Structures are given as C-alpha cells and as structure tokens.
C-alpha cells in the first residue's frame, strides 16, 4: 500500500514540476528578444502600459483578474489539487476493498465508486486534451455528481466557441447540455 501512495505522490510531484517548467518556459519565451529589437520592445511595452493605464477597465467587485502567467499557475495548481483529491479518494477506496473485516456489500460499493472515479478522471483528462487541441488552452474540466464545470482561458466566449466547448464536453462526458457550466478565467489584456 505504501508503494502505491509513494508512486502516486511521485507522479503528482513530477506532473507539478513539468507544468511549472512549461509555464516558466512559456512565460519567459515571450520576452526573449534580439539586441536590435530591444529598443522596439521597450517602446512597445511602454506604449502598451500607458494605453492599458489610460483604459478605464471596470470589473465586477470580487472578480479576480489574472495575467497569463497567473492563469498558467492557477490552472497548474487547480489540476494538481484535483489530482491529489482523486488520489486520496482512490487510496481510501482501495483500503476499503482490501480490508478483510469489511462486509462484501460495502466492498462492492467501494469497487463501484472506484470504477466511477476512474471513468470520471479519464473523461476529465480526455475533455481537457480535446479542448486544448481545439485551441482552448489552460482549460480545467471537473465532473461531479453528473455536472460538468469547465473553466476556459478566454476573456469573452463567443457563441461559436461556446458551441464548440459544449459539443466537446457533451461528447466526451456523456452529460446533458443543461448540466454543463462554462466559465471564463478573467485575464488582463
């Protein structure tokens, strides 16, 4: 049992490090310039900053506005927490299944829940991967009690984008459209 826990912790830690490195490389890759472009970059950065300061953005009270780097970190943290939660639930169910003092009916219930959890995890991952392939990067899909929550890294979601997301989610998860909630992650321009 300890080997399984250690293996899960190693996998989760490795995934967290990979996601952090990918986010860092993505973030720093946007600012790599040649010496000829440095003056233009500084000028463009100052111009963009002054335009964004002059622009009167009003957000709803309590809404978080994140930069792209913060979004990557937020998504990585949320996925890591989700994986840890799934891992803990899986470990608990496996302990119940292996416990010789537990009734067979309880064991069967744990087996059913473990199977459902595995299917849920597979659907979340497959849906996120397909959303990413369609250009909805840094998406988070959470399935719970027949409901699907989708967080996408878009400021505004057009009708076409919403339709694409809904199609992907309903096909991959098998849930009804009325059980899908799509939320955008608020980002700075």
Short mmCIF file of C-alpha atoms in Angstrom, two decimals:
data_model
loop_
_atom_site.label_atom_id
_atom_site.label_comp_id
_atom_site.label_asym_id
_atom_site.label_seq_id
_atom_site.Cartn_x
_atom_site.Cartn_y
_atom_site.Cartn_z
CA UNK A 1 0.00 0.00 0.00
CA UNK A 2 2.85 2.37 0.84
CA UNK A 3 4.37 1.71 -2.58
CA UNK A 4 1.14 2.84 -4.26
CA UNK A 5 0.96 6.01 -2.18
CA UNK A 6 4.62 6.81 -2.87
CA UNK A 7 4.14 6.12 -6.57
CA UNK A 8 1.10 8.42 -6.71
CA UNK A 9 2.95 11.16 -4.85
CA UNK A 10 5.91 10.81 -7.21
CA UNK A 11 3.66 11.04 -10.27
CA UNK A 12 1.82 14.08 -8.91
CA UNK A 13 5.06 15.82 -7.96
CA UNK A 14 6.55 15.09 -11.37
CA UNK A 15 3.46 16.47 -13.12
CA UNK A 16 3.57 19.60 -10.97
CA UNK A 17 7.22 20.19 -11.82
CA UNK A 18 6.60 19.63 -15.55
CA UNK A 19 3.66 22.04 -15.53
CA UNK A 20 5.66 24.64 -13.61
CA UNK A 21 8.60 24.35 -16.02
CA UNK A 22 6.30 24.56 -19.04
CA UNK A 23 4.63 27.66 -17.60
CA UNK A 24 8.00 29.26 -16.89
CA UNK A 25 9.33 28.48 -20.37
CA UNK A 26 6.14 29.81 -21.92
CA UNK A 27 6.31 32.96 -19.81
CA UNK A 28 9.99 33.68 -20.42
CA UNK A 29 9.82 32.72 -24.09
CA UNK A 30 7.57 35.71 -24.75
CA UNK A 31 10.26 38.15 -23.64
CA UNK A 32 13.31 36.80 -25.47
CA UNK A 33 14.46 39.43 -27.99
CA UNK A 34 17.49 40.24 -30.09
CA UNK A 35 19.57 43.33 -29.36
CA UNK A 36 18.05 45.14 -32.39
CA UNK A 37 14.55 44.54 -31.13
CA UNK A 38 15.22 45.65 -27.52
CA UNK A 39 14.55 49.32 -28.24
CA UNK A 40 11.34 48.46 -30.09
CA UNK A 41 10.25 46.10 -27.30
CA UNK A 42 10.85 48.71 -24.60
CA UNK A 43 9.00 51.30 -26.67
CA UNK A 44 6.10 48.95 -27.38
CA UNK A 45 5.94 47.85 -23.73
CA UNK A 46 5.79 51.47 -22.55
CA UNK A 47 3.16 52.29 -25.16
CA UNK A 48 1.05 49.24 -24.19
CA UNK A 49 1.38 50.03 -20.49
CA UNK A 50 0.28 53.62 -20.97
CA UNK A 51 -2.68 52.52 -23.10
CA UNK A 52 -3.77 49.95 -20.52
CA UNK A 53 -3.46 52.51 -17.72
CA UNK A 54 -5.46 55.05 -19.70
CA UNK A 55 -8.11 52.48 -20.46
CA UNK A 56 -10.83 52.50 -17.79
CA UNK A 57 -11.45 48.80 -17.16
CA UNK A 58 -14.32 48.13 -14.81
CA UNK A 59 -14.61 44.64 -13.36
CA UNK A 60 -17.25 43.26 -11.07
CA UNK A 61 -16.46 43.54 -7.40
CA UNK A 62 -14.88 40.32 -6.16
CA UNK A 63 -13.83 39.12 -9.63
CA UNK A 64 -10.21 38.20 -9.94
CA UNK A 65 -8.32 39.48 -12.95
CA UNK A 66 -5.26 37.40 -13.75
CA UNK A 67 -2.28 37.75 -16.06
CA UNK A 68 -1.43 34.91 -18.44
CA UNK A 69 1.37 33.75 -16.13
CA UNK A 70 -1.03 33.76 -13.21
CA UNK A 71 -3.57 31.79 -15.27
CA UNK A 72 -0.94 29.12 -16.02
CA UNK A 73 -0.06 28.91 -12.33
CA UNK A 74 -3.74 28.85 -11.33
CA UNK A 75 -4.52 26.07 -13.81
CA UNK A 76 -1.49 24.04 -12.72
CA UNK A 77 -2.42 24.42 -9.06
CA UNK A 78 -6.08 23.53 -9.67
CA UNK A 79 -5.16 20.43 -11.67
CA UNK A 80 -2.65 19.37 -9.04
CA UNK A 81 -5.23 19.77 -6.25
CA UNK A 82 -7.77 17.82 -8.31
CA UNK A 83 -5.25 15.01 -8.87
CA UNK A 84 -4.40 14.92 -5.15
CA UNK A 85 -8.08 14.73 -4.24
CA UNK A 86 -8.64 11.93 -6.75
CA UNK A 87 -5.57 10.10 -5.42
CA UNK A 88 -6.76 10.33 -1.80
CA UNK A 89 -10.23 9.08 -2.75
CA UNK A 90 -8.71 6.25 -4.76
CA UNK A 91 -6.43 5.24 -1.86
CA UNK A 92 -9.33 5.28 0.60
CA UNK A 93 -11.47 3.10 -1.68
CA UNK A 94 -8.60 0.66 -2.25
CA UNK A 95 -8.09 0.34 1.52
CA UNK A 96 -11.78 -0.48 1.96
CA UNK A 97 -11.58 -3.09 -0.80
CA UNK A 98 -8.50 -4.75 0.76
CA UNK A 99 -9.84 -4.69 4.34
CA UNK A 100 -10.89 -8.22 5.30
CA UNK A 101 -13.20 -7.02 8.11
CA UNK A 102 -15.46 -5.03 5.77
CA UNK A 103 -18.69 -6.59 4.51
CA UNK A 104 -18.88 -7.71 0.90
CA UNK A 105 -21.68 -5.24 0.13
CA UNK A 106 -19.50 -2.34 1.33
CA UNK A 107 -16.57 -3.67 -0.69
CA UNK A 108 -18.74 -3.90 -3.80
CA UNK A 109 -19.89 -0.31 -3.25
CA UNK A 110 -16.23 0.75 -2.98
CA UNK A 111 -15.39 -1.13 -6.19
CA UNK A 112 -18.26 0.64 -7.97
CA UNK A 113 -17.13 4.04 -6.68
CA UNK A 114 -13.53 3.32 -7.68
CA UNK A 115 -14.67 2.40 -11.17
CA UNK A 116 -16.75 5.59 -11.39
CA UNK A 117 -13.81 7.66 -10.18
CA UNK A 118 -11.52 6.13 -12.81
CA UNK A 119 -14.07 6.84 -15.56
CA UNK A 120 -14.51 10.41 -14.27
CA UNK A 121 -10.75 11.02 -14.25
CA UNK A 122 -10.44 9.64 -17.77
CA UNK A 123 -13.30 11.84 -19.04
CA UNK A 124 -11.81 14.97 -17.42
CA UNK A 125 -8.42 14.35 -18.99
CA UNK A 126 -9.80 13.45 -22.43
CA UNK A 127 -12.05 16.52 -22.44
CA UNK A 128 -9.20 18.84 -21.40
CA UNK A 129 -6.94 17.36 -24.06
CA UNK A 130 -9.52 17.80 -26.80
CA UNK A 131 -10.30 21.35 -25.66
CA UNK A 132 -6.57 22.11 -25.79
CA UNK A 133 -6.32 20.64 -29.29
CA UNK A 134 -9.14 22.94 -30.40
CA UNK A 135 -7.29 25.98 -29.05
CA UNK A 136 -8.84 26.27 -25.60
CA UNK A 137 -5.55 26.04 -23.73
CA UNK A 138 -5.36 26.11 -19.93
CA UNK A 139 -8.84 24.64 -19.56
CA UNK A 140 -9.97 22.83 -16.44
CA UNK A 141 -12.77 20.27 -16.52
CA UNK A 142 -14.32 18.99 -13.31
CA UNK A 143 -17.01 16.32 -13.22
CA UNK A 144 -19.03 15.80 -10.06
CA UNK A 145 -22.47 14.26 -9.48
CA UNK A 146 -23.36 14.34 -13.18
CA UNK A 147 -22.47 18.02 -13.52
CA UNK A 148 -19.53 19.33 -15.54
CA UNK A 149 -17.75 22.60 -14.79
CA UNK A 150 -15.46 23.95 -17.49
CA UNK A 151 -13.03 26.82 -16.92
CA UNK A 152 -11.58 28.26 -20.13
CA UNK A 153 -8.86 30.85 -20.60
CA UNK A 154 -10.93 33.31 -22.61
CA UNK A 155 -11.99 36.82 -21.69
CA UNK A 156 -15.18 36.62 -23.71
CA UNK A 157 -16.69 33.43 -25.10
CA UNK A 158 -18.37 33.80 -28.49
CA UNK A 159 -21.41 31.74 -29.46
CA UNK A 160 -19.28 29.65 -31.81
CA UNK A 161 -16.67 28.97 -29.11
CA UNK A 162 -19.38 28.14 -26.57
CA UNK A 163 -20.93 25.74 -29.07
CA UNK A 164 -17.56 24.05 -29.71
CA UNK A 165 -16.91 23.68 -25.98
CA UNK A 166 -20.41 22.33 -25.33
CA UNK A 167 -20.05 19.83 -28.18
CA UNK A 168 -16.70 18.55 -26.90
CA UNK A 169 -17.91 18.31 -23.30
CA UNK A 170 -21.18 16.53 -24.07
CA UNK A 171 -19.48 14.06 -26.42
CA UNK A 172 -16.60 13.21 -24.08
CA UNK A 173 -18.54 13.11 -20.81
CA UNK A 174 -21.94 11.93 -21.99
CA UNK A 175 -23.66 14.51 -19.79
CA UNK A 176 -26.65 16.60 -20.79
CA UNK A 177 -26.11 20.14 -22.00
CA UNK A 178 -28.08 21.62 -19.10
CA UNK A 179 -25.56 20.05 -16.69
CA UNK A 180 -22.60 21.89 -18.28
CA UNK A 181 -21.40 25.19 -16.84
CA UNK A 182 -18.76 27.10 -18.82
CA UNK A 183 -16.86 29.86 -17.01
CA UNK A 184 -14.15 32.11 -18.38
CA UNK A 185 -10.99 32.80 -16.41
CA UNK A 186 -10.72 36.59 -16.20
CA UNK A 187 -7.40 37.85 -17.57
CA UNK A 188 -5.75 41.20 -18.15
CA UNK A 189 -5.39 42.36 -21.72
#
